[in-house]
Every structure is written in structure tokens, then in C-alpha cells.
Amino acid sequence: MAVSAKKKAVKNSGYRKYILLFWKLVGGAVLGLLLLFLLASWGVFGALPDETTLENPEKNLATEIISTDGVTIGKFYKENRTPVLFEELPEHLVNALVATEDVRFYEHSGIDGRGTLRAFVFLGQRGGASTITQQLAKQFFTKEPSRNIFERGIQKVKEWIIATRLERRYTKEEIITMYFNVYGFLNQAIGIESASNIYFGKAPRNLTISESAVLVGMFKNASLYNPLRNEVGVRNRRNVVLAQMAKYEFIPESLKDSLQALPLVINYTPQGHDEGIGTYVREYVRQHMKKWSRANPKVDGTFYDIDSDGLKVYVTIDSRMQRFAEEAIDQHMAKLQKEFDRQNLKNKIAPFRDVTADEIAGIMRSAMRRSERWRILKKAGKSEKEIIASFNVERKMKIFAWAGDKDTIMTPMDSIRYYKGFLQASIMSMTPQTGEIKSWVGGINYKYFKYDMVKTGRRQIGSTFKPFVYATAIDQMHMSPCDTLPNTPYTISAGKHNNIKEWSPKNSSGKYGGTVSLRDALAGSINTVTARLIDRVGPRPVLDMAARMGINTEDILEVPSIALGTPDVTLYEMVGAYGTFVNEGVYIKPILITRIEDKNGTVLDQAVPVAKDVLSRETAYVTVSLLEGVTRAGSGQRLRGTWATNTPVYKRAVTGYPYDFKNPIAGKTGTTQNNSDGWFMGMVPNLVTGVWVGAEDRSTHFGSTAYGQGATMALPVWGIYMKKCYAEEDLGISDGAFNIPDDLSIETDCEKWIEENAPTDTDPDEFDFN
């Protein structure tokens, strides 16, 4: 018995030793873990973010361009990130995240004890232990997860510490919001606002439950569950999220079943700099903001970074009107280009006309030296000989075509000539009473044609300059639209008005004789009458008036021939100037950017309208009255539904007809020498819109005025655009009459005469500078 008791005592002593060792190990582990946390919190394993950093985590925020109707039409960014508020997140989106990623989110303080224990016991086989707060800490402060087990363990400890600090610093709603705002969803989508717009074309607040489940599903692995590359995987992951929502009673089982049965529907809307609406507007804003940031430094003396400081740039553009303008250009130019190409099939020097081989070679050399390829190779240190040789080596490339981009093989020099053959177009629309630009399209495709023909490009304006001559005559001599002048050949002698030689303009119709009213002369764009008017008033007063209306006249010669539209002017200037007529003689400089705010909503800059009186209300109205005649009996009457629909021009080159407008419209077409440029300026009481069409080189043009005049090239764009605008009644585009001054003393009622003597719709805009 004694021996047995002794053996039992020895045995119990052995157990106690193991038990004691066990608790020593547990205690050591706990103390070690506590020491690890303590050392990590002291920064022994690397600095932790301080309180200031936790309050203001450094993340790049995109600068937004916001339209007047509240739509983000563009962004500048290093990371395409735009923060949203918790109130902007739909409840089902938040519920989907919590149900899938951290169901006890509202119960823990940054670390989920149950989840952590489960992960340790089952080695992560039954789910991880990271809470939403830990994942947020990882997004903010872990640059790259280490592959080294020890280092990754240290990173995990840091994330735990940061998570607890974040929980003390922020509310649960703020943590949820920050997590949605920082996560990368691929395809240039950083944060829920970008992801929602890129994958579904809508703001987060408008997401459906199914769409929310798709985006929440991407939190597991955005690369694996990329909606553009893994449709089956994304749909399955969406259904897992929906199942989690049903499991935790955020949605009923019946709704889960119906949603899981839905197909995956993605509305991919890329937000690259070359894509989306308003690309030319966005580039103008970018250049403006670069200059603005240098002229408006922060309080600490540093400059705003438009790619990361989260500025908000509010513009006057209406996203609907911008879309209508782009659609109008696309619709008409695709058809016009097809006709242009058809007419060039037998043109041996296509796309050029009326130039020699040496002149063509000069055009091509100049284009080659201005090209991006030349710039890159020059910067790389290549010799001129090497660069030129590279332009004649065939290579694969993607080229623009109206039917869609094409993959092809050609030499860079051939591609230059290919692009020379495209007709370009631009349109700008403005509210004359405020100067607010409502739409701005600088070309047919920004990705391939980046040169802006609204504010940068200058082209001859043809007969659209004539209203400045008429307005000067009305202002100086109190002339009436009903006043008549001889329609006979007219010569201004050499030496007069700075003429080097005598100037005898011809009428494009070749018809002369009798007298004609000013209204009929402008409607028919009769050159001899315009010549008589500028001879009476002189070129200088006309230029002075044009300058007061926003036209840059510094390089315009003070000679009579300007009356027929020889000057080069921008579309931006022309729309602003024509706005003066509608705005009762008051010029308001066109405005695009109304204000700039920082990421906190503080206003950094606010636009101040620039306005000045230029004409009397009477002169402005009489000029508008004259321009109404153009759309009733001149080249602009095509807007009324009077086109000869059996003609080749109508069948091959006209888009959107009949326009069949019944409301008052004032307008003017313009066509330049050799049909290189076609213009149309159209006005209603609260909107002025200008359209230009032409090629990059003036030697690329139609062979006849029937196709090359402004009424064929540019007017249809205006017609399509305005029909779309009128169909959107909320825009409030006026279809009423222009305001008549109470003290009008000049007779404008010549309707009876016009009805009896309406000119035919021929080629009213072509003119001869000889």
C-alpha cells in the first residue's frame, strides 16, 4: 500500500509538472502577445500612424467636373476616387457588406474575438477573422502584404492596433463609409462612387440590391470577381452575397431566390480621359486648372494637385445638352463623311483638292513633324533620318472609323494621310442672357482628334461675318430691313479703305439687277449689297464693333473684303458675339467654370460675369429681325421643311430632315473660299448655338458648293441638336418670339415683300475674293 501510494504521488507530481508547464506556456504566450502588441504600439516594428494621420488618412482624391444638372461629366485623378457620404449609401448596400464581410460589425470594437478564435482553431478553413475595421486599416496603412510569415504577422498586429484606434476615433457609419470610399474595384474604379458609375452607369444611391451584391462581392477579390472578365464567377459570388443577406434576415428568402435567378447585367461606362461625354470640355478644364493652381496656392504655399486633391469644378454644361450635341455631330458627320469619301473615289490626289504635288508633300511633312510619334522619337534621341525612316515602316495600329475602331496594318505616314481625309466638326451652345455655355464639342472624336475647334482652332467665317457689317450700318445710319439698295456690280477703288487694288466682289448666284431690301440681301447673302454697306460705314467701325462683341480683331486687316468673311475666328468668339444680338445689345463673355471648391466644400474661386453694352436695344433687335429672314427665305429656310427631297444633296448628305421648325429662329449660314469651311449660327430667344464643319487642312474639301456650303455641312447638326433639345421639355428652350423694344423706331415689318419676292434656295454663301 505504501509503495502504491508513493507511485501515485509521483504520478500526480508528474501531472502537476505538465499542467504547470502548460500554464507557463499559455502565460508566456499571453505575455508575449501583450509584449508584441506593446512593442508594436511603441513603434518598435515601424511607425504607426499618429492621431492626425488617423483623422486625415492620405488618399488620392479625384477632381470632379460637375455639370449644372448635377452630373459628374469628368474626373482628373491618379486614383479615380470620389468620396461619398454615409447618407448617399443605400441601406441594402451597407447590409450586404455587413452580412458578407463582418456580421458582428456593430458589436465589436475593431477586433472580432469569436472570429479570431475560430480562425486560430480551424486555421482559417471556416472563414477569416478580419473585421471591416481591420480591412480598412489594411487599405489605409499597409502598402503591400508581406510574403514573409513573421513580417506578415507583425503587419497583422499593426492592423489590429490601428483598427482599435479607428474604432475610438470614428463612428461605425464613418468606418463603413471610409471602407466603401477606399476600396479598389479595378478598371479605374477606386471607391464605391466610381465603381457604381463605371459598372452600372449610376450613382451609389440608385443601386439595386442585385447590383449592390455584385459590388460587395468584389471585396473578396476584385481581380477574381471582375465583372468584365468573369461573368460566371461574378454571378456566383453575387448569389453568395444575397444568400448571406437572407441568412442574417436583411432580405426575405423569397426575394433572395428571385434575385439569384436574375442574369448578370453590367452597364460598363468607362471614365478614361478619352471616353465619356464632354471630352473636349474636360481637356479645356484641365488646362485651365493647371494655370489656376499656380496662380492660387494653398495657405501653406504649396500648389493644388488637380489629380489628387479632390477639388470640385462646377461648370455651366448641361449633361443632357452636351449629349445631344455629341449625338448630333455623330449622326450627321458619319453620313457626310460617307458622301465625302464617295466623291473622292475618282480624286487622284484625295483627300486634297486644288493643290500641287509639292504642296501636298509640304502638308505631309509638316504633319509628320507635328505628330506625337515625332516628338517621342526625338525625345528618345533618334536622328531625323531615323525618325523619317520609321514613318515609312508598316506596323499594326488601331485607327478611327465611323463604323467603329479598326485594327489594320499601315505605315505611320499613310495613317497621317488617312486622317487628313476626315471632315471635322464643332458645336458650342450658350445662354445669351448669362453667357453660360451649355454644350461644347471640339471635334468628332477626342481620342483620335485632340485639337479643339471651339476655342483653339480659328477658321474663315464666311458670310457669318456679314451681320456685323449690317449691324454697324443700322447703328450708324439708322437703316431698316426694308431699305433697298441696288443689286448691281460694285467696286471699291484702290487706295480707299486701305485697298491695295480695287475690289469688285461677285454674287455667288451671278445674278444682278434692280434693287433689293436689306432683309432680302442678307437672306440671299448678296455680296454686292454687303460691299456697298462696308463702303458707307468703313472697315474700322465694323472691326471696332466686332471687337466689343468679343472677336479678336488684332490680326484682321482693316480692308473692305472682311465684309465677306475673310477673317479667321473661333467658334467660341462667334457664339459670344451673336449672343449680343439676342441679349438686346449686351455682350456677356461666354463662361464655362462657375466655381471651384476644395474637398471639404470650401469655395476657392467663383466666376464673375464679364458684361458690357455694345449696341442699342433697337440695333440689336433689328439685326435679329434681319437674321430671322435667313431662316424664312434664305439658306436657313431648310430648317422649315422646304428642302428639295428629290435632290442628290438631300439623299446623300443631309441628316435628320425634315426639321420642320415653326418657331422664330434667327440664323446665318457661312461658306468660305473653295468650300473649305461650312458654318451655321442659329438663335432662339434663350439659346445661341454655332456649328462649324471642315477638314484639318483647307485643301481638303468638297468639290462643289452644293455639298460644301454651310447649309449642307453645318446646318443639319444644328437642326438635329435643337430637335433633341426641344424634345427634352425640362430644358426650357424657348420657342417664342424675340423681345421687341418698346421704343422701336425702325421699321421691320417687311413680311409682305418677302412673301412676294422669296429667293430660291440655291448657293447663297459661296463668294469670290477676287
XYZ file of N, CA, C and O in Angstrom, residues 281 284 288 314-317 428-440 455 572 575-576 587-595 606-610:
152
model
N -14.403 69.453 -73.405
C -14.643 70.325 -72.255
C -13.677 69.978 -71.138
O -13.059 70.846 -70.514
N -10.195 71.244 -71.742
C -10.101 72.685 -71.505
C -10.044 72.978 -70.007
O -9.243 73.796 -69.552
N -7.084 74.800 -67.844
C -7.441 75.953 -67.011
C -7.023 75.720 -65.560
O -6.473 76.622 -64.913
N -17.246 73.193 -60.848
C -18.636 73.283 -61.316
C -18.672 74.044 -62.636
O -18.158 75.166 -62.731
N -19.269 73.418 -63.647
C -19.316 74.018 -64.973
C -20.758 74.276 -65.390
O -21.701 73.725 -64.814
N -20.908 75.102 -66.406
C -22.232 75.504 -66.880
C -22.847 74.489 -67.835
O -24.018 74.613 -68.209
N -22.063 73.504 -68.249
C -22.543 72.494 -69.195
C -23.765 71.768 -68.613
O -23.783 71.397 -67.440
N -20.942 74.746 -80.272
C -20.997 75.363 -78.951
C -22.349 76.039 -78.798
O -22.862 76.665 -79.728
N -22.927 75.882 -77.606
C -24.253 76.417 -77.329
C -24.190 77.234 -76.047
O -23.549 76.818 -75.077
N -24.874 78.383 -76.028
C -24.751 79.305 -74.897
C -26.069 80.004 -74.600
O -26.835 80.332 -75.511
N -26.320 80.229 -73.323
C -27.449 81.059 -72.921
C -27.020 82.517 -73.026
O -26.145 82.958 -72.281
N -27.607 83.304 -73.938
C -27.103 84.666 -74.182
C -27.285 85.619 -73.007
O -26.511 86.563 -72.847
N -28.289 85.394 -72.191
C -28.549 86.308 -71.076
C -27.546 86.141 -69.926
O -27.393 87.037 -69.116
N -26.877 84.991 -69.854
C -25.943 84.733 -68.755
C -24.532 84.422 -69.227
O -23.584 84.471 -68.443
N -24.385 84.065 -70.491
C -23.084 83.659 -71.007
C -22.737 82.220 -70.682
O -21.634 81.751 -70.998
N -23.644 81.477 -70.062
C -23.359 80.103 -69.660
C -23.316 79.175 -70.879
O -24.270 79.080 -71.636
N -22.194 78.494 -71.023
C -22.027 77.544 -72.121
C -22.731 76.242 -71.734
O -22.420 75.637 -70.715
N -23.658 75.812 -72.551
C -24.457 74.630 -72.234
C -23.933 73.368 -72.920
O -24.180 72.257 -72.442
N -23.250 73.507 -74.020
C -22.633 72.347 -74.684
C -21.404 72.821 -75.436
O -21.340 73.962 -75.894
N -20.426 71.913 -75.560
C -19.134 72.258 -76.168
C -18.539 70.970 -76.727
O -18.155 70.079 -75.992
N -12.494 76.607 -79.128
C -11.797 77.777 -78.584
C -10.374 77.938 -79.089
O -9.794 79.019 -79.005
N -15.998 79.826 -80.446
C -16.250 80.413 -79.129
C -16.527 81.903 -79.248
O -17.483 82.426 -78.654
N -20.026 82.563 -81.154
C -21.223 82.333 -80.345
C -21.401 83.469 -79.345
O -22.510 83.979 -79.148
N -20.308 83.909 -78.728
C -20.391 85.031 -77.795
C -20.865 86.298 -78.472
O -21.686 87.050 -77.926
N -23.124 92.463 -74.467
C -22.210 91.336 -74.646
C -21.871 90.739 -73.281
O -21.496 91.463 -72.352
N -22.010 89.436 -73.161
C -21.586 88.716 -71.951
C -20.578 87.667 -72.386
O -20.894 86.804 -73.219
N -19.405 87.754 -71.842
C -18.356 86.806 -72.206
C -18.783 85.390 -71.854
O -19.249 85.130 -70.748
N -18.654 84.458 -72.813
C -19.042 83.071 -72.520
C -18.290 82.533 -71.305
O -17.090 82.763 -71.147
N -19.008 81.830 -70.450
C -18.428 81.323 -69.211
C -18.656 79.825 -69.125
O -19.733 79.325 -69.450
N -17.642 79.103 -68.703
C -17.745 77.652 -68.566
C -17.638 77.218 -67.105
O -18.428 76.412 -66.629
N -16.670 77.745 -66.371
C -16.448 77.352 -64.982
C -17.070 78.390 -64.060
O -16.726 79.570 -64.120
N -17.992 77.950 -63.218
C -18.672 78.889 -62.323
C -18.000 78.995 -60.962
O -17.898 80.076 -60.402
N -17.554 77.858 -60.416
C -16.852 77.920 -59.130
C -15.981 76.680 -58.930
O -16.194 75.645 -59.573
N -14.735 81.812 -57.521
C -16.092 81.984 -58.054
C -16.008 82.895 -59.272
O -15.340 83.934 -59.237
N -16.669 82.492 -60.342
C -16.624 83.285 -61.564
C -17.441 84.561 -61.419
O -18.488 84.568 -60.776
N -16.936 85.615 -62.015
C -17.645 86.900 -62.052
C -17.967 87.205 -63.515
O -17.056 87.300 -64.342
N -19.239 87.312 -63.876
C -19.595 87.574 -65.279
C -18.968 88.865 -65.799
O -18.853 89.853 -65.074
N -18.541 88.819 -67.062
C -17.996 89.998 -67.731
C -19.023 90.456 -68.761
O -19.316 89.739 -69.713
